[in-house]
Coordinates of C-alpha atoms in Angstrom, one line a residue:
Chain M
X1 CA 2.7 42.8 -3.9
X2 CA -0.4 43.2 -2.6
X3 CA -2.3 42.4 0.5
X4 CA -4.5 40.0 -0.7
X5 CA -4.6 36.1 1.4
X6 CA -4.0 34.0 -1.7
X7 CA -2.4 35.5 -5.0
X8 CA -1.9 33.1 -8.1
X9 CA 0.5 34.9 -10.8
X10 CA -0.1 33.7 -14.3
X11 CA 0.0 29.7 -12.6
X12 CA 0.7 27.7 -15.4
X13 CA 0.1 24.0 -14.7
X14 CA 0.7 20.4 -16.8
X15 CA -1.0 17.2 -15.6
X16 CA 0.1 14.5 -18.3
X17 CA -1.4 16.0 -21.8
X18 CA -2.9 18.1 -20.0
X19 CA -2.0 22.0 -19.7
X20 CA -3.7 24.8 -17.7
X21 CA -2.6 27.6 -19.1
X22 CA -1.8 31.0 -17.7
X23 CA -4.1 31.4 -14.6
X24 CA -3.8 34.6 -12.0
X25 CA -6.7 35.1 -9.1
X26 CA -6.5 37.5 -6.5
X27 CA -8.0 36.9 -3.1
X28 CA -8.7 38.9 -0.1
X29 CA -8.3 38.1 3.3
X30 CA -11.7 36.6 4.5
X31 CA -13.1 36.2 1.0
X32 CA -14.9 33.3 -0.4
X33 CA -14.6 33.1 -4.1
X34 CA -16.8 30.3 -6.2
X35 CA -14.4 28.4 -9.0
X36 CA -16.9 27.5 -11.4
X37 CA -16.2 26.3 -15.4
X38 CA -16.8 23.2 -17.0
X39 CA -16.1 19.7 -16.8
X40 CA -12.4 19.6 -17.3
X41 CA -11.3 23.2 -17.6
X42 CA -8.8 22.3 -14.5
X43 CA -10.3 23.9 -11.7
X44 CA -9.8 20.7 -9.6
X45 CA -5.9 20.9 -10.9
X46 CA -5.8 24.2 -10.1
X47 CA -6.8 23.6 -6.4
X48 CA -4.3 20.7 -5.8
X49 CA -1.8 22.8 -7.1
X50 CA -3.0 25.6 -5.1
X51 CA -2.6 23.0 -2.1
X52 CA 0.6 21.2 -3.2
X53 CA -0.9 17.6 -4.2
X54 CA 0.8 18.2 -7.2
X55 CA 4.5 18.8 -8.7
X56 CA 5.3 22.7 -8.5
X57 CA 3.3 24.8 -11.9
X58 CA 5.7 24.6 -14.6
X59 CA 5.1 28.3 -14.6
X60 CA 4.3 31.1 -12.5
X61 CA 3.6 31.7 -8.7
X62 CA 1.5 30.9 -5.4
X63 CA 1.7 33.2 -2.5
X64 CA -0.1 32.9 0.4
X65 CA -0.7 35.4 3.3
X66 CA 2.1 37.2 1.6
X67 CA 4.2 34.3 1.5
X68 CA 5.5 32.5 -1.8
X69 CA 4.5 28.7 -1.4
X70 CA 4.7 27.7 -4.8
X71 CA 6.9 25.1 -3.7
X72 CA 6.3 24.5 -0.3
X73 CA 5.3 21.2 1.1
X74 CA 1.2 20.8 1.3
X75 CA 1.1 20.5 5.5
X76 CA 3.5 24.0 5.2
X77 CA 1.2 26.2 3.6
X78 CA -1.9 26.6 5.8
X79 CA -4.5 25.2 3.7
X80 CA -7.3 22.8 5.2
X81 CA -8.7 20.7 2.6
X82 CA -12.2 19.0 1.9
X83 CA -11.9 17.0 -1.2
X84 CA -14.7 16.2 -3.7
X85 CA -14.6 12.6 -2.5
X86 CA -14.1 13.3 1.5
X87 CA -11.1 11.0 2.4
X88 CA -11.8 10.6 6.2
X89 CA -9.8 7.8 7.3
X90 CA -11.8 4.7 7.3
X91 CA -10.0 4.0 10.6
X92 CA -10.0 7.1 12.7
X93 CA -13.4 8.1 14.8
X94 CA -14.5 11.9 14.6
X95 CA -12.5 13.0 17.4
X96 CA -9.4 11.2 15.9
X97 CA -10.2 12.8 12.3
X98 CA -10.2 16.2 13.7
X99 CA -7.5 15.9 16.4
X100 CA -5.3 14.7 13.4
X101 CA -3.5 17.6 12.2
X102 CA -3.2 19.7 15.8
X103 CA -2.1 16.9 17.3
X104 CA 0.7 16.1 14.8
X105 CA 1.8 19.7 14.9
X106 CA 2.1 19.3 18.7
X107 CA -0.4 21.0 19.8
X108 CA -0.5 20.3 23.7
X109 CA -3.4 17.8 24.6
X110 CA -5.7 20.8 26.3
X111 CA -5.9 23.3 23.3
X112 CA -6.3 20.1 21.1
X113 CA -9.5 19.3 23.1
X114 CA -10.8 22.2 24.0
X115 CA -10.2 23.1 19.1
X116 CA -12.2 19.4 18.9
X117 CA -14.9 20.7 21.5
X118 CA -15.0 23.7 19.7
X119 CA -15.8 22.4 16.7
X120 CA -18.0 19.9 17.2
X121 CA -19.9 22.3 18.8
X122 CA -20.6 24.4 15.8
X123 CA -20.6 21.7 13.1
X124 CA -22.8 19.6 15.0
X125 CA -20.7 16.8 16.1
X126 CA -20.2 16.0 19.7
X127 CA -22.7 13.3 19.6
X128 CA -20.8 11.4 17.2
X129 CA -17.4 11.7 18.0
X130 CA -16.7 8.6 19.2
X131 CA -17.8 7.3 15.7
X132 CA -16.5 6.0 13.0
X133 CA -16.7 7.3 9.1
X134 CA -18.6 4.0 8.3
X135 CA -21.2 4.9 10.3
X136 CA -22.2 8.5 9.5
X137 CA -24.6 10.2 6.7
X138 CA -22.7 11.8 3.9
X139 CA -23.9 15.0 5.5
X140 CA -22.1 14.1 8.9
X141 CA -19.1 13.0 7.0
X142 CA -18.7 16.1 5.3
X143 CA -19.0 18.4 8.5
X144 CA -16.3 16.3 9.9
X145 CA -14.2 16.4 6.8
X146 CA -14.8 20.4 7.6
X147 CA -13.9 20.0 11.0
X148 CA -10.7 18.4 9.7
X149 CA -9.5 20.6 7.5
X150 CA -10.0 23.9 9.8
X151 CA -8.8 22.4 13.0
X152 CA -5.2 23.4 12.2
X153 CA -6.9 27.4 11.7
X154 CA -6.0 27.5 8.3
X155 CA -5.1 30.4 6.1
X156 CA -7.1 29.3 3.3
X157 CA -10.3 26.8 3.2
X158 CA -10.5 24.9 -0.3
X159 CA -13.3 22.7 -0.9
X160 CA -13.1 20.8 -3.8
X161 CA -17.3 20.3 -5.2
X162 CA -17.5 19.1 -1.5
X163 CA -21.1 19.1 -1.7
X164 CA -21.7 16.4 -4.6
X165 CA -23.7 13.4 -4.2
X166 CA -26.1 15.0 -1.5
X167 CA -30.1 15.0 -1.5
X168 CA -31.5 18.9 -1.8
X169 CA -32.1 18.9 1.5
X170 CA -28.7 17.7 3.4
X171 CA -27.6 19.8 0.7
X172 CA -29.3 22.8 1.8
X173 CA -28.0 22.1 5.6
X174 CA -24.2 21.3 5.2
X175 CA -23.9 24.7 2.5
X176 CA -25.4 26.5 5.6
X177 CA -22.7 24.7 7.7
X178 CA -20.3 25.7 5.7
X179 CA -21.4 29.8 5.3
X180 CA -21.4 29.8 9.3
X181 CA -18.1 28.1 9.6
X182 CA -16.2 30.1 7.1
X183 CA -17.8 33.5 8.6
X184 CA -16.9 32.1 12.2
X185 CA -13.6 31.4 11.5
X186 CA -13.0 34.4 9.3
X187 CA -11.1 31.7 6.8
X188 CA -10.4 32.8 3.6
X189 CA -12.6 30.1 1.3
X190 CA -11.8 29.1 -2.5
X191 CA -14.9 26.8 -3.3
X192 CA -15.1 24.4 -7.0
X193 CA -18.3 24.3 -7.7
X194 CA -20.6 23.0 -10.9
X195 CA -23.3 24.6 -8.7
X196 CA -24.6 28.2 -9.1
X197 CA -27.1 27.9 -6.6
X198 CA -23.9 26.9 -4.1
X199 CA -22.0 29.9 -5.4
X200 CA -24.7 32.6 -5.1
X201 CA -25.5 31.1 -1.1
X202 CA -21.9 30.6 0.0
X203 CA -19.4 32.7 -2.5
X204 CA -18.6 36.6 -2.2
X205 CA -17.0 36.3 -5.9
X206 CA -17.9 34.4 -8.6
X207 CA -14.5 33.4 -10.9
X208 CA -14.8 31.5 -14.3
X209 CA -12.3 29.1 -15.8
X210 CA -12.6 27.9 -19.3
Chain A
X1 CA -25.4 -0.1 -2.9
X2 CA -22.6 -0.4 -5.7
X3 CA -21.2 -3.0 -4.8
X4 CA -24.1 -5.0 -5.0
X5 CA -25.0 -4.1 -8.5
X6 CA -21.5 -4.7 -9.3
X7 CA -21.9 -8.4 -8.2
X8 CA -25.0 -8.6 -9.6
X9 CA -23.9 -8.1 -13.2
X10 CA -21.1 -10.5 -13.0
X11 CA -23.7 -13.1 -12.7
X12 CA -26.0 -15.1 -14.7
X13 CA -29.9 -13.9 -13.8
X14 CA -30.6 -16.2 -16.5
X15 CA -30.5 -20.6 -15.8
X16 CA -27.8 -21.7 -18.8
X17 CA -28.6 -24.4 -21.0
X18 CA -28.6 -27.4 -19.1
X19 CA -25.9 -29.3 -21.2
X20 CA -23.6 -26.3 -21.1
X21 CA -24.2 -26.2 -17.2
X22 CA -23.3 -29.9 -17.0
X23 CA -20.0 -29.7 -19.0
X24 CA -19.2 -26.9 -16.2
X25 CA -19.9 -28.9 -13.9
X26 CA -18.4 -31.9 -14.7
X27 CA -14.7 -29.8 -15.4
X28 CA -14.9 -28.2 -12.0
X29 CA -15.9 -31.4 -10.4
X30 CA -13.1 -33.5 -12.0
X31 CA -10.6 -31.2 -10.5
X32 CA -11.9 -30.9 -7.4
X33 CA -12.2 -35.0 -7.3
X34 CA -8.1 -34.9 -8.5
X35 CA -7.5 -32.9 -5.9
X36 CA -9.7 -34.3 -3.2
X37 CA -8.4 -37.7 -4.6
X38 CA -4.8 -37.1 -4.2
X39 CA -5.3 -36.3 0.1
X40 CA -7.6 -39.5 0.4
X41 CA -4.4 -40.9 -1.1
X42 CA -2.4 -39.9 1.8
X43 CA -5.2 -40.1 4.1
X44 CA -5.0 -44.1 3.4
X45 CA -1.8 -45.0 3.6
X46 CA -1.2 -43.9 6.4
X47 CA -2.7 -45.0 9.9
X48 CA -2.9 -43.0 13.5
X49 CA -0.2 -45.7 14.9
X50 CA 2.2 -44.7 12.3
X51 CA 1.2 -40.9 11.8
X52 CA 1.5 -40.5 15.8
X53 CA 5.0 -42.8 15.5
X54 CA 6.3 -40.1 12.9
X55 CA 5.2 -37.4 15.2
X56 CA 7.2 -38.9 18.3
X57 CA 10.5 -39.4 16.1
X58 CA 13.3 -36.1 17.6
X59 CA 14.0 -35.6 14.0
X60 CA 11.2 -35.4 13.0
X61 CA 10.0 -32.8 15.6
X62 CA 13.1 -30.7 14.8
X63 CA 12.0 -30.3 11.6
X64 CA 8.6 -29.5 12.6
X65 CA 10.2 -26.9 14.9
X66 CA 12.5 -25.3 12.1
X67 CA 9.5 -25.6 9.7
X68 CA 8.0 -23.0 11.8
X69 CA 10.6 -20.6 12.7
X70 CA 12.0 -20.3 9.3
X71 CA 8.6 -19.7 7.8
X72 CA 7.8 -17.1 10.3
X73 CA 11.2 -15.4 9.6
X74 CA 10.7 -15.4 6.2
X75 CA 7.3 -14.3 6.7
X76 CA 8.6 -11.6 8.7
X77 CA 11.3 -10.5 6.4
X78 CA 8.8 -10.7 3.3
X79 CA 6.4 -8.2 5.0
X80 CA 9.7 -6.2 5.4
X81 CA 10.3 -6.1 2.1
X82 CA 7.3 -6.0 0.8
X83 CA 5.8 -3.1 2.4
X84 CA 7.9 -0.6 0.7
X85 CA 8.4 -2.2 -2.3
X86 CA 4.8 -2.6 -3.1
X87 CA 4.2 1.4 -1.8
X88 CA 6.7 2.6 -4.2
X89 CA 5.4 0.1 -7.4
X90 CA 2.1 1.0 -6.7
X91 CA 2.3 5.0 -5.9
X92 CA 5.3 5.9 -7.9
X93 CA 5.7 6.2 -11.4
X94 CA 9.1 6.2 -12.4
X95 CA 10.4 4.8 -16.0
X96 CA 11.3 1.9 -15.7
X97 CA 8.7 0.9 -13.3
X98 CA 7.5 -1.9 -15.8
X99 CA 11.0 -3.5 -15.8
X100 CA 11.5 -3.6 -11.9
X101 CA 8.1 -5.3 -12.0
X102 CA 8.6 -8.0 -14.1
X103 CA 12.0 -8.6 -12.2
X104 CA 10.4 -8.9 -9.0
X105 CA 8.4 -11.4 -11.0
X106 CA 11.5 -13.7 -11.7
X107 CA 11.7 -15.7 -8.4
X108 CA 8.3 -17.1 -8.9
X109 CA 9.0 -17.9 -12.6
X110 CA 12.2 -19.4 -12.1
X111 CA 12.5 -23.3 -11.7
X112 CA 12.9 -23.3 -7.6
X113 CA 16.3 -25.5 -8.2
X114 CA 17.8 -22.4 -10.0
X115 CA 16.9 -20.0 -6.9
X116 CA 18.6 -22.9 -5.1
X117 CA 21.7 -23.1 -7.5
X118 CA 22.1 -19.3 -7.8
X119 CA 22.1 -18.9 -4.2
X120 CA 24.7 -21.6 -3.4
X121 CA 27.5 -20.4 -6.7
X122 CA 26.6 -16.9 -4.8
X123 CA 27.7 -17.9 -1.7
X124 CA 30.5 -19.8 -2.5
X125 CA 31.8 -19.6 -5.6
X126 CA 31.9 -15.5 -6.8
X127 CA 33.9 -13.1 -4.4
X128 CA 32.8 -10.5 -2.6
X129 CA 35.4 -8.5 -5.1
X130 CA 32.9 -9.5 -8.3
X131 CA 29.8 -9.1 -6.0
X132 CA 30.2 -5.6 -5.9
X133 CA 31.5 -5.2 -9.5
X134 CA 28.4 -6.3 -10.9
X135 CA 26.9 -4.4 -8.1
X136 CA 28.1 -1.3 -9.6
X137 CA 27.7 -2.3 -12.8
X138 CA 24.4 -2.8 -12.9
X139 CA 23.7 0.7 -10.8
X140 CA 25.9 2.1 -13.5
X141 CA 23.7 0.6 -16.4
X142 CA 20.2 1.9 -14.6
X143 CA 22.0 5.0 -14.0
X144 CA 22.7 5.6 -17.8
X145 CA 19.3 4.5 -18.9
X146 CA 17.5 6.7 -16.2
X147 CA 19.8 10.2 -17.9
X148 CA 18.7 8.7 -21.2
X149 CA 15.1 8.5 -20.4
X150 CA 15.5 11.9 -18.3
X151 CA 14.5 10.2 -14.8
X152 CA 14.1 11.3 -11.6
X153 CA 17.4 13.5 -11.0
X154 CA 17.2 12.1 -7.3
X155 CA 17.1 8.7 -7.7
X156 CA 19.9 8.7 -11.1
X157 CA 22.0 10.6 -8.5
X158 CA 21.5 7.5 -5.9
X159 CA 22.5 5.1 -8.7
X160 CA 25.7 6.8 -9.8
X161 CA 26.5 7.0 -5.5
X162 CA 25.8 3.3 -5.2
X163 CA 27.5 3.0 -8.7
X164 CA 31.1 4.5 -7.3
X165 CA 30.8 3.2 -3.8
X166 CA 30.5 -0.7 -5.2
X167 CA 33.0 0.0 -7.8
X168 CA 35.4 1.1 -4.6
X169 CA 34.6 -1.4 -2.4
X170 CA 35.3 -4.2 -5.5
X171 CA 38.4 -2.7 -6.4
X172 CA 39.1 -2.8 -2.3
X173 CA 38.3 -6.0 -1.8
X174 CA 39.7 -7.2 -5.6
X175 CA 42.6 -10.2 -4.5
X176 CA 40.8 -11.9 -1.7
X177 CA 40.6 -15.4 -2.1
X178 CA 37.2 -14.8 0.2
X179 CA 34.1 -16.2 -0.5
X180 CA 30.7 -14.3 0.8
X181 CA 29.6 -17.5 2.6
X182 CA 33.4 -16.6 4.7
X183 CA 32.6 -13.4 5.5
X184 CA 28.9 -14.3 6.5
X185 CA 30.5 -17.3 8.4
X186 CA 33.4 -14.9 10.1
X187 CA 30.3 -12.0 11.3
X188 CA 28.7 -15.3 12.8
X189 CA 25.6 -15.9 10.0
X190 CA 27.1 -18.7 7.8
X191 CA 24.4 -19.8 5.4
X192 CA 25.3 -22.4 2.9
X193 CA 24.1 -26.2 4.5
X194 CA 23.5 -24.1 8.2
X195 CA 19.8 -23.8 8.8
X196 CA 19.7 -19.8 8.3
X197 CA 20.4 -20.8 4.9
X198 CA 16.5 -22.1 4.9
X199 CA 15.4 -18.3 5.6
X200 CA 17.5 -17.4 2.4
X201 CA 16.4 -20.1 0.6
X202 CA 13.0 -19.6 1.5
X203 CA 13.0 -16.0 1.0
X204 CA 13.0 -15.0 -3.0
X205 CA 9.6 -16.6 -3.9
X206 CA 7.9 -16.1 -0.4
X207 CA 8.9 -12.2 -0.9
X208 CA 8.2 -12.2 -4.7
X209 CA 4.2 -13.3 -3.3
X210 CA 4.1 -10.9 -0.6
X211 CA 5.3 -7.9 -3.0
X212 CA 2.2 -8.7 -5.1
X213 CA -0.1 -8.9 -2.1
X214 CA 1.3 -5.4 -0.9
X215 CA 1.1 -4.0 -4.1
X216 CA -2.5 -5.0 -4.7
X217 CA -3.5 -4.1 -0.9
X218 CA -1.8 -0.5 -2.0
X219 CA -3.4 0.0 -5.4
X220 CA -7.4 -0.2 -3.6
X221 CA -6.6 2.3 -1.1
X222 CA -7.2 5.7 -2.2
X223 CA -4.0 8.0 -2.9
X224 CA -6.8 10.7 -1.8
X225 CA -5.8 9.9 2.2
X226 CA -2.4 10.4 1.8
X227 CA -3.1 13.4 -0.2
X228 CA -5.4 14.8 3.0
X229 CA -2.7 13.8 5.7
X230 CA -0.2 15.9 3.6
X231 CA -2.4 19.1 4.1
X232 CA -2.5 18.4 7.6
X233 CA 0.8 18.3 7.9
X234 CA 2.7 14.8 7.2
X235 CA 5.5 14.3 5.0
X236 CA 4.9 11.0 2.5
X237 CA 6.4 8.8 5.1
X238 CA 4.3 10.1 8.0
X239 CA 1.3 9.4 5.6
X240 CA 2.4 5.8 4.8
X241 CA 2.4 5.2 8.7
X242 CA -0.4 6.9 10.1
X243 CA -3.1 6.9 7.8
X244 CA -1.8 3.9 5.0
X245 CA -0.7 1.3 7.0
X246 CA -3.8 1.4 9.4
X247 CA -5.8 0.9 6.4
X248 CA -3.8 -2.1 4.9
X249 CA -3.2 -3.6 7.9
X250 CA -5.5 -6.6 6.8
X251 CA -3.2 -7.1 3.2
X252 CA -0.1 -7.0 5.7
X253 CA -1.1 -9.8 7.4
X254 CA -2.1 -11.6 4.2
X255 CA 1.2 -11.1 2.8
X256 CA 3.0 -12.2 5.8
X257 CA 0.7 -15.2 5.5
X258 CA 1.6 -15.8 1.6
X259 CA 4.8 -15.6 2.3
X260 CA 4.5 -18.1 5.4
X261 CA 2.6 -20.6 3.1
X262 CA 4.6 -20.2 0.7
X263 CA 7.5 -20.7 2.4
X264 CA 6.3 -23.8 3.8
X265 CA 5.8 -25.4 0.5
X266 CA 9.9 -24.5 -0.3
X267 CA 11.9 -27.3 -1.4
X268 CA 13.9 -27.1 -4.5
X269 CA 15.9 -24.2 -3.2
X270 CA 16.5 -25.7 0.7
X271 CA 18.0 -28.6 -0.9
X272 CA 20.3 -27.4 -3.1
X273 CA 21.4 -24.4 -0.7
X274 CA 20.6 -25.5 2.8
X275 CA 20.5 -29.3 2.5
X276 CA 18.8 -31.9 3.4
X277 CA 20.5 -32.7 6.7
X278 CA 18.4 -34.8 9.6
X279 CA 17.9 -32.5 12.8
X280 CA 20.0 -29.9 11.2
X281 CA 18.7 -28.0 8.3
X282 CA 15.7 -30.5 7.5
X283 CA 12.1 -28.9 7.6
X284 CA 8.8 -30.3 6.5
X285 CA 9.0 -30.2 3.0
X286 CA 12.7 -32.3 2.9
X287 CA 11.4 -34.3 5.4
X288 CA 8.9 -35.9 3.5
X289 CA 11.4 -36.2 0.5
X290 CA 13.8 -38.0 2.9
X291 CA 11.2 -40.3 3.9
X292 CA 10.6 -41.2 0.6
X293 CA 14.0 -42.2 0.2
X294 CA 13.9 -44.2 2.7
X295 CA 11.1 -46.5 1.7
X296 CA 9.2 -45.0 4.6
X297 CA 5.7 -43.9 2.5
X298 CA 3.0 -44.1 5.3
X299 CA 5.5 -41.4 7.5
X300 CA 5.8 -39.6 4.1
X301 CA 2.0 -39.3 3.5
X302 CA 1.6 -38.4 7.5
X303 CA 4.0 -35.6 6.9
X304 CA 2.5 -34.6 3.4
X305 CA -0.7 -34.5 5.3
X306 CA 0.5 -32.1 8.4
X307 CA 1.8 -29.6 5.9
X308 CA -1.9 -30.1 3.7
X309 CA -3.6 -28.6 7.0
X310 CA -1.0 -25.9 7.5
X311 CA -1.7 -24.7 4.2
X312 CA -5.5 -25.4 4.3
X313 CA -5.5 -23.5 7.4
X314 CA -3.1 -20.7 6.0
X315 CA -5.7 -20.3 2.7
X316 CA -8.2 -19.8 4.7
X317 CA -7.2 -17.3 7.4
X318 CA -5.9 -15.3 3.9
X319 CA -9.7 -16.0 2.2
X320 CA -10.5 -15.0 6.1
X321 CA -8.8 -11.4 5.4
X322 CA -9.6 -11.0 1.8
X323 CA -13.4 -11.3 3.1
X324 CA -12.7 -8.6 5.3
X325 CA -11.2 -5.9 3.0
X326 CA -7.8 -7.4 2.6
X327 CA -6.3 -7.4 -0.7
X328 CA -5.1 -11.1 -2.1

């Protein structure tokens, strides 16, 4: 063992024809390490199997914090989520979004408001969070999806090319966003990225795949 | 944005050939005239005196009554059904998944005397004891084909479960004289000729439309959500409830509205299982048949004209939802 947040032993993982092979990555508590490689190398297969979205590897093994979660459910490893296409729920406003996951692990109704406060606060939000997805910019939408996945204080922040599809600028201001946050909350960060610009502003380790 | 352009290429930016045009026009135009035709027709036989006489008759108002609550219940019990049904179909790929779907297909296939007929020898004629032999038999039969084609472990092990526990209860119950329109009639739901039997009869095809609705309704909303919600913390179910069904509320109600029109439009089956009886199991669409039968064609056409709106009404609330984001 060793004392490193997320450890991935020689993960070996199939997805239809597909077949990642071998894969081990070491990261230490408070890290943020860049997943770069090419356009279907698996690095986005790696990650959902990293956060459970997909049937256990076929080989190998996940442990997290120093616990083995290869085959743990997805809400009982401690991993917040922002996915390359966002998935807020069309239905929920910002407050809901964020409230989401504390509030379904029974958080009591203070602490929930006073972690949505909180975080609004430092992403930005508290004027919008009576809104709903449909009516936010794509840089709003991913500070929210942000909020989302680290209202639960995750163990481990994976964002999944969370910063596609943005002009240079917005671009510019939700990477920033997303340096402060992951320093602020001291969350250890595995980011997919096609971006080396993105890895060399927001990662402390570069990995390839591929 | 997208969406737009999408649109966009699905029509001509280009005026066709005027005599091509034409013969489009004139297709879609006969049609429409048919159609448009075929209400006039009832439109002109009957008068208010005699549409409003129709309307006054206790009969006639009891089936109106039924009409409505049987639709509604099967409406009810199609979204019931349909809801999971359509979740699993559309989410879950399992082998087989192409045969359950072309079963679930059957009732709207089938001639609607044959649901009718099926339902009545079901009821009456087959005991309980050969109802649960085929029962198990069939669990048996998927269970074998789901080893052979190395299925989900989970699911084979439900089949072979349900598999022994029919082939007990039909070796139990083997020597009863029974029939399972008895045993409904003894717990105090007989169906055969009693008006629940309109549900039943009403249920196969309504459900069969409302699957398809769910299914569709399922297959635009992005697995991604659920995916999300299971990070934060909810189990599939928890997922389906809290961020799905939100989302597909619209396709929900269109279902339950499919299944209420279609419902409505029921015959074949009510006769043959339910009957035709006057203020007892007779709704809207036997109505007008026993109208007919009784030379009475103006209360016929006033009749075929009530359940015209209810349907025209009914398309158009589902249009209504499918504007909004429901799936149809």
């Amino acid at each position: 063992m060793n004392d490193g947040m997320l450890m991935l032993e020689n993960v070996t993982v199939q997805a239809g024809n597909f077949i990642l092979s071998p894969f081990s990555l070491d990261i230490g508590e408070g890290e943020c390490v860049a997943l770069m490689g090419p356009s279907g190398c698996g690095k986005t297969t790696l990650l959902e199997t990293i956060c459970g979205l997909r049937d256990g590897p076929v080989g190998g093994r996940i442990v997290l914090g120093g616990m083995e979660v290869t085959n743990l459910s997805p809400g009982a490893r401690g991993i917040g989520l922002v996915p390359q296409d966002i998935a807020l729920f069309p239905s929920l406003t910002v407050r809901e979004q964020i409230e989401f996951g504390p509030k379904l692990h029974g958080w009591e109704p203070e602490e929930v408001k006073e972690r949505v406060e909180s975080l609004a606060g430092d992403l930005g939000l508290t004027k919008l969070l009576s809104r709903l997805p449909e009516g936010l910019s794509g840089g709003e939408a991913r500070r929210v999806a942000l909020g989302r996945a680290l209202a639960l204080r995750p163990q481990l922040l994976c964002l999944d090319e969370a910063l596609s599809g943005l002009d240079e600028a917005r671009h510019d201001e939700v990477l920033g966003v997303i340096r402060k946050m992951i320093e602020r909350e001291r969350v250890t960060a595995l980011h997919v990225t096609h971006s080396k610009k993105e890895a060399e502003v927001i990662a402390d380790r570069v990995v390839l795949m591929g | 944005m997208e969406k737009g352009i999408r649109s966009d290429q699905k029509i001509w930016r280009v005026r066709p050939e005027w005599p091509f045009l034409l013969f489009l026009v004139f297709v879609i135009a006969a049609y429409i005239g048919l159609l448009l035709l075929m209400v006039g027709a009832n439109v002109l036989t009957v008068s208010w005196s005699q549409a409003s006489e129709i309307l006054k008759d206790a009969d006639i108002q009891h089936s109106i009554i039924l009409t409505f609550v049987t639709c509604t219940a099967t409406a009810i019990l199609s979204v019931f059904v349909s809801v999971p049904v359509g979740y699993l179909l559309s989410r879950y790929q399992f082998r087989g998944r192409a045969f359950v779907d072309t079963l679930l297909d059957i009732p709207i296939l089938l001639p609607p005397l044959i649901v009718g007929l099926s339902l009545l020898i079901l009821f009456n004629r087959v005991s309980p004891s050969a109802c649960c032999g085929m029962l198990a038999g069939g669990a048996l039969i998927a269970a074998i084909w789901g080893i052979a084609r190395k299925g989900d472990r989970i699911v084979i092990r439900f089949l072979v479960g349900g598999a022994v526990a029919f082939g007990l209860l039909s070796l139990v119950s083997s020597g009863s004289e029974r029939s399972l329109e008895d045993i409904v009639s003894e717990v105090g739901f007989p169906m055969t000729f009693h008006p629940l039997g309109v549900v039943l009869a009403q249920f196969p095809v309504a459900a069969a439309f409302a699957v398809r609705t769910m299914k569709t309704t399922f297959d635009q909303i992005s697995p991604r959500y659920e995916e999300v919600a299971m990070t934060l913390g909810c189990n599939r179910g928890q997922a389906l409830l809290r961020v799905v069904l939100p989302l597909a509320s619209k396709g929900v109600v269109a279902a339950g509205t499919m299944a209420w029109a279609r419902a409505l439009g029921e015959f074949g089956p009510i006769l043959i299982f339910a009957g035709a009886t006057r203020g007892r199991t007779e709704v809207l669409a036997t109505s007008v048949f026993l109208e007919i039968n009784i030379g009475n064609l103006p209360g016929a056409a006033a009749l075929s004209l009530l359940m015209i709106l209810l349907a025209v009404s009914t398309l158009l609330i589902v249009r209504y939802l499918a504007g909004r984001g429901g799936a149809v």
